Short mmCIF file of C-alpha atoms in Angstrom, two decimals:
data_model
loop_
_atom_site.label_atom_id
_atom_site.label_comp_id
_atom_site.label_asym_id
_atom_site.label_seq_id
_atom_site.Cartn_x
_atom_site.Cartn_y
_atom_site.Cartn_z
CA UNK O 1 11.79 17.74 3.97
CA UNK O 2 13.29 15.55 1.57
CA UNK O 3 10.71 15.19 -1.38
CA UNK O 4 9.53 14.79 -5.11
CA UNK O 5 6.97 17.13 -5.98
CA UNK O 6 3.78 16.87 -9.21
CA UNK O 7 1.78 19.10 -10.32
CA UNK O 8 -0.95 19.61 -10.81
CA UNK O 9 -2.07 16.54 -8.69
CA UNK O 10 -5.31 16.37 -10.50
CA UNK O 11 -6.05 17.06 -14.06
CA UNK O 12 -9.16 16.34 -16.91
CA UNK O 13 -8.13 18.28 -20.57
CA UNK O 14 -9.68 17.12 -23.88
CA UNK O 15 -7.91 15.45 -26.70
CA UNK O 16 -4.88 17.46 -28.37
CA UNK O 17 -4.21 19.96 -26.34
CA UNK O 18 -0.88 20.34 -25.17
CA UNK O 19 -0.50 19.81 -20.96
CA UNK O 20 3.03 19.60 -18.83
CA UNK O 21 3.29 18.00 -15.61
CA UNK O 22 5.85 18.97 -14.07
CA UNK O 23 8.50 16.90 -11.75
CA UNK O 24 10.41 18.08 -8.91
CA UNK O 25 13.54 17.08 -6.52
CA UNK O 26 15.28 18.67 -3.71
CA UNK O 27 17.26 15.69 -2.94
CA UNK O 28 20.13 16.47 -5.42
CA UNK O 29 19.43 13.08 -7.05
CA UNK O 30 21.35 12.40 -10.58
CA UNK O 31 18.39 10.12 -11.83
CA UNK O 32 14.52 10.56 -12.80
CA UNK O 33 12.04 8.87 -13.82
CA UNK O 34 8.56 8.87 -15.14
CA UNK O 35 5.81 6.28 -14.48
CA UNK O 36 2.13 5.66 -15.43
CA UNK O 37 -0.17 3.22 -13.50
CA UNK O 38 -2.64 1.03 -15.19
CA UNK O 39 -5.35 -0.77 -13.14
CA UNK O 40 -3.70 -4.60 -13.32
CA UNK O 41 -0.75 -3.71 -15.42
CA UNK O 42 1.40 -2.14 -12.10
CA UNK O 43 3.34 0.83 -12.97
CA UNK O 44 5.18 1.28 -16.38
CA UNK O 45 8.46 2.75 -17.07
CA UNK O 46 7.55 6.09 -19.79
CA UNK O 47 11.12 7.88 -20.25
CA UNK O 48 14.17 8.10 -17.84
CA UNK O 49 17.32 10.33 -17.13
CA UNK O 50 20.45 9.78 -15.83
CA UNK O 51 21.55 13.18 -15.41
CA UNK O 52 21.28 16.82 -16.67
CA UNK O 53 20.37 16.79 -20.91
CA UNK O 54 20.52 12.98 -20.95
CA UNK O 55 16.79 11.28 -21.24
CA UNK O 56 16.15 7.57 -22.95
CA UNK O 57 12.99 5.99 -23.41
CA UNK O 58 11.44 3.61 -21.26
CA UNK O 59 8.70 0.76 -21.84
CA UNK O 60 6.23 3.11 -23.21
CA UNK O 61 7.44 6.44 -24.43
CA UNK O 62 4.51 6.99 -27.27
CA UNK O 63 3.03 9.93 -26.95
CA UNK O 64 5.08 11.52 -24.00
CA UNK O 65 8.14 14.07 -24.70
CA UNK O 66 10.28 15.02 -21.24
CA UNK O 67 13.17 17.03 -21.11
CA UNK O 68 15.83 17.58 -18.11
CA UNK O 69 17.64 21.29 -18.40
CA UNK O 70 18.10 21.52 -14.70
CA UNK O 71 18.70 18.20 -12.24
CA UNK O 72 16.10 19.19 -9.56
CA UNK O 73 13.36 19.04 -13.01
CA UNK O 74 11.91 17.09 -15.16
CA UNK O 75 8.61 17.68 -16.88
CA UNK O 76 6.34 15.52 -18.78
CA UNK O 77 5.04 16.45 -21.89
CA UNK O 78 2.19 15.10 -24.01
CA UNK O 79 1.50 17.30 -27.06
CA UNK O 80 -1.46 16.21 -28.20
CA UNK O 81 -3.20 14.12 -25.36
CA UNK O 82 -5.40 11.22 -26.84
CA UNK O 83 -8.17 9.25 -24.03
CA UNK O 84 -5.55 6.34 -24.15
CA UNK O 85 -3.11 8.66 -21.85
CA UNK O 86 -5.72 8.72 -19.08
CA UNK O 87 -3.97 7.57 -16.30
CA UNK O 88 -2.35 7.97 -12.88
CA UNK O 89 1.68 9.62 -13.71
CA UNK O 90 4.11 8.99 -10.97
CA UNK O 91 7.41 10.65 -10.69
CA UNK O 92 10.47 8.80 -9.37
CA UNK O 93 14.23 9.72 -8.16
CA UNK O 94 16.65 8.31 -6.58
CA UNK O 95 20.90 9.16 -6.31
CA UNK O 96 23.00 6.46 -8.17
CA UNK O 97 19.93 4.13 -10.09
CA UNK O 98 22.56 1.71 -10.68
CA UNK O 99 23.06 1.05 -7.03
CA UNK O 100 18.98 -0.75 -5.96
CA UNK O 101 20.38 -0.16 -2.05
CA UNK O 102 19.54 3.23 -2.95
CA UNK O 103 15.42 4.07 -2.69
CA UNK O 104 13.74 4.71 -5.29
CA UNK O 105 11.28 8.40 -4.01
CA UNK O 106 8.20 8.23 -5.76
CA UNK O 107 6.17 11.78 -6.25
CA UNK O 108 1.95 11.70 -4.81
CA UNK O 109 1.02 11.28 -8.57
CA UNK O 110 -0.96 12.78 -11.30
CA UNK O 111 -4.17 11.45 -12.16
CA UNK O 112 -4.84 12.53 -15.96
CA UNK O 113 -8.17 12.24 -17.49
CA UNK O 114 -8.50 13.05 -21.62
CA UNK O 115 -11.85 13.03 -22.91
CA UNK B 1 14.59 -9.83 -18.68
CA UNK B 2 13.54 -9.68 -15.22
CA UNK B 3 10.01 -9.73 -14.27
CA UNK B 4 7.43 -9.98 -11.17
CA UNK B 5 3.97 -11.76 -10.70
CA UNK B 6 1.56 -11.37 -7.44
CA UNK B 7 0.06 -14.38 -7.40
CA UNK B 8 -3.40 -12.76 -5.86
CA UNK B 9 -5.09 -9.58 -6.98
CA UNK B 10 -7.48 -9.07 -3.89
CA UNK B 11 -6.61 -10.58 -0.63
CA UNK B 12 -9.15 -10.37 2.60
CA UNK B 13 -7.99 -10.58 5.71
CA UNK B 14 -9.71 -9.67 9.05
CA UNK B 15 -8.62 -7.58 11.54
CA UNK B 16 -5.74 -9.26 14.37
CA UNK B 17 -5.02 -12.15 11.24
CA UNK B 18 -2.06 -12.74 9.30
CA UNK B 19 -1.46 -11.24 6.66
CA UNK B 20 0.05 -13.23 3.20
CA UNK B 21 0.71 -11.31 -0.26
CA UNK B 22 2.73 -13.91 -2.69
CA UNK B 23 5.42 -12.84 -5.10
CA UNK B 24 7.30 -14.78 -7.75
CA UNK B 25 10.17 -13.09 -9.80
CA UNK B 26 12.17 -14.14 -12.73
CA UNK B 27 15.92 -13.07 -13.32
CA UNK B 28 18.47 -14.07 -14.73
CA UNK B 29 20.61 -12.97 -11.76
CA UNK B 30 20.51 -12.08 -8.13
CA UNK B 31 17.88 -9.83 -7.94
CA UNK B 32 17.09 -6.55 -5.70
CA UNK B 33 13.43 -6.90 -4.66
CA UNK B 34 11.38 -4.63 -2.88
CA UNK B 35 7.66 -4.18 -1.86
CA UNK B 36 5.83 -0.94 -2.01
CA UNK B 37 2.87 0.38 -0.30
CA UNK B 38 -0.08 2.56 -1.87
CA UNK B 39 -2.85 3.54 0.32
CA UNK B 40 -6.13 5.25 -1.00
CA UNK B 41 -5.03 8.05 -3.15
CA UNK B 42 -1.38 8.66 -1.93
CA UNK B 43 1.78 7.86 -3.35
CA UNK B 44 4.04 4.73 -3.13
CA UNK B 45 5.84 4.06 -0.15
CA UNK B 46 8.94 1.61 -0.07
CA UNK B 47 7.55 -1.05 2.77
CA UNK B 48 11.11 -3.09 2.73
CA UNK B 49 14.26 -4.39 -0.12
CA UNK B 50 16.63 -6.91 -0.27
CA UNK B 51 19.82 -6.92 -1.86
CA UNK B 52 21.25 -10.23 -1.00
CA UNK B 53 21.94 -9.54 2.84
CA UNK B 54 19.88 -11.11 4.57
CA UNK B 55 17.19 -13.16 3.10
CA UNK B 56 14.71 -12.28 5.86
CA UNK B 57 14.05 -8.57 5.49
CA UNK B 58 12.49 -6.59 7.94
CA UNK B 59 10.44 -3.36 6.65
CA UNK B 60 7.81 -1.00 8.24
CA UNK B 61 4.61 -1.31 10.35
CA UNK B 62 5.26 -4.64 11.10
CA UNK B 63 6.18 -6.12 7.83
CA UNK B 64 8.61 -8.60 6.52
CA UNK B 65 9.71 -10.45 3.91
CA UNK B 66 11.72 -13.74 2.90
CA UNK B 67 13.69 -14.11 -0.20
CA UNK B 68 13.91 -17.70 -1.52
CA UNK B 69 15.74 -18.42 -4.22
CA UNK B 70 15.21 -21.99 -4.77
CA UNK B 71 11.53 -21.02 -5.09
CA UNK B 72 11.45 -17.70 -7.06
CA UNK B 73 9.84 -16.32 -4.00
CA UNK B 74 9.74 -13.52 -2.16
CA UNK B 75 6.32 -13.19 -0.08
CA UNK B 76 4.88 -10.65 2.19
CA UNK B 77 3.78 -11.54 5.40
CA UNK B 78 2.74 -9.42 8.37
CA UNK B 79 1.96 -11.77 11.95
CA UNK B 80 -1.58 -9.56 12.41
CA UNK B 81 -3.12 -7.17 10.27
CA UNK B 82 -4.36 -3.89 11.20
CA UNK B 83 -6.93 -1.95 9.74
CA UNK B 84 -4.70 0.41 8.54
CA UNK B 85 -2.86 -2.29 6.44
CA UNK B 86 -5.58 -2.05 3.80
CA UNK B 87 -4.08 -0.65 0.63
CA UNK B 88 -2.53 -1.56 -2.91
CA UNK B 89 0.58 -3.65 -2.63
CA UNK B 90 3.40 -3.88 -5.22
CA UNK B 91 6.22 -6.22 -5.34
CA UNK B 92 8.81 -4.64 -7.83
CA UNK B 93 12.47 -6.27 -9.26
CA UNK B 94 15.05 -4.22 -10.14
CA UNK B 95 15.96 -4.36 -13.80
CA UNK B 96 19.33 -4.31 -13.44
CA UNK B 97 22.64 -2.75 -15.15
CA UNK B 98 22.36 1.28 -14.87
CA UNK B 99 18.83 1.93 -16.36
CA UNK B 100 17.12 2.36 -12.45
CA UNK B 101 13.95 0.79 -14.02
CA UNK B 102 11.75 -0.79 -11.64
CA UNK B 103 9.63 -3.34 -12.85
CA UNK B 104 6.50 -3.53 -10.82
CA UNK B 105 3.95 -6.57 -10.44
CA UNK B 106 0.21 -6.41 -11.45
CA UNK B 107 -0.38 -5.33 -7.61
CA UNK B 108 -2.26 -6.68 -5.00
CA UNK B 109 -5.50 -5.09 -2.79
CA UNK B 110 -5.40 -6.06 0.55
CA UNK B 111 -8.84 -5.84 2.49
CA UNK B 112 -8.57 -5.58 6.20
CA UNK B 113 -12.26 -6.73 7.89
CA UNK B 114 -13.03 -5.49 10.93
#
């Protein structure tokens, strides 16, 4: 079954200490993405990548580090988690982001909580 | 810069009604528009897009919606709601050029009465 993958699905850590969630594809898709999801602010665009070793920041990148070693991955990383991080993560791909007939696949999200 | 803007954060509807969920974008070119499902802790689920075909677009469950361009519009409608309809809408715009962001609207709960 085509499908992106979180985990873990549910998480509650306390400032500063470093977490990963971690992003998975089996669709052979060139781009990924990561979201968070703010009640009445939609989602937000954190950081992005094209392809393997090639990542840019989206709208709100502070805080987060991701990296993309293999195509089927790519991880979020906050390494030192503050309250303002709590939040519902979604993970996105999709095959050629430059073509919007392609879907966007969204992941079942992550909902962080740092206390 | 593109952007989105659900014109209704809660909508109530009962059960066998119509359904409405507004939308107005702003872009400074043809725009790819799509609407997104998310029920009760699940993930997002693309309901329907258009990419200038047709400007009625057909989606899922019963859905559709019409791209206007003279009006900025591009509103949800559904011809009778079921229960199973109630969930978190999101109307999203395509940024554009290569970056694949989507920019999402505020979202809108829909509340299906029996």
């Amino acid at each position: 079954e085509a499908q992106v993958t979180q985990n873990p699905r549910y998480l509650i850590t306390v400032t500063g200490k470093k977490l990963t969630v971690t992003c998975s594809q089996n669709m052979n898709h060139e781009y990924m993405s990561w979201y968070r999801q703010d009640p009445g602010l939609g989602l937000r665009q954190i950081y992005y990548s094209m392809n393997v070793e090639v990542t840019d920041k989206g709208d709100v990148p502070e805080g987060y580090k991701v990296s993309r070693k293999e195509k089927r991955n790519f991880p979020l990383i906050l390494e030192s988690p503050s309250p303002n991080q709590t939040s519902l993560y979604f993970c996105a791909s999709t095959l050629y982001p430059g073509q919007s007939s392609y879907e966007q696949y969204f992941g079942p999200g992550t909902r962080l909580t740092v206390t | 810069a593109q952007s989105v803007t659900q014109l209704d954060s809660h909508v109530s509807v009962s059960e066998g009604t119509p359904v409405l969920l507004r939308c107005n974008y702003s872009s400074s070119y043809s725009p790819s528009l799509f609407w997104y499902v998310q029920h009760p802790n699940k993930g997002l689920q693309l309901l329907l897009k258009y990419t200038s075909a047709a400007t009625l677009v057909k989606g899922i469950n019963g859905f559709e919606a019409e791209f206007k361009k003279s009006e900025t519009s591009f509103h949800l409608t559904k011809p009778s709601a079921h229960m199973s309809d109630a969930a978190e809408y999101f109307c999203v715009v395509s940024d554009g050029g290569n970056t694949g962001k989507l920019i999402f609207g505020q979202g809108t709960t829909l509340q299906v009465k029996p």
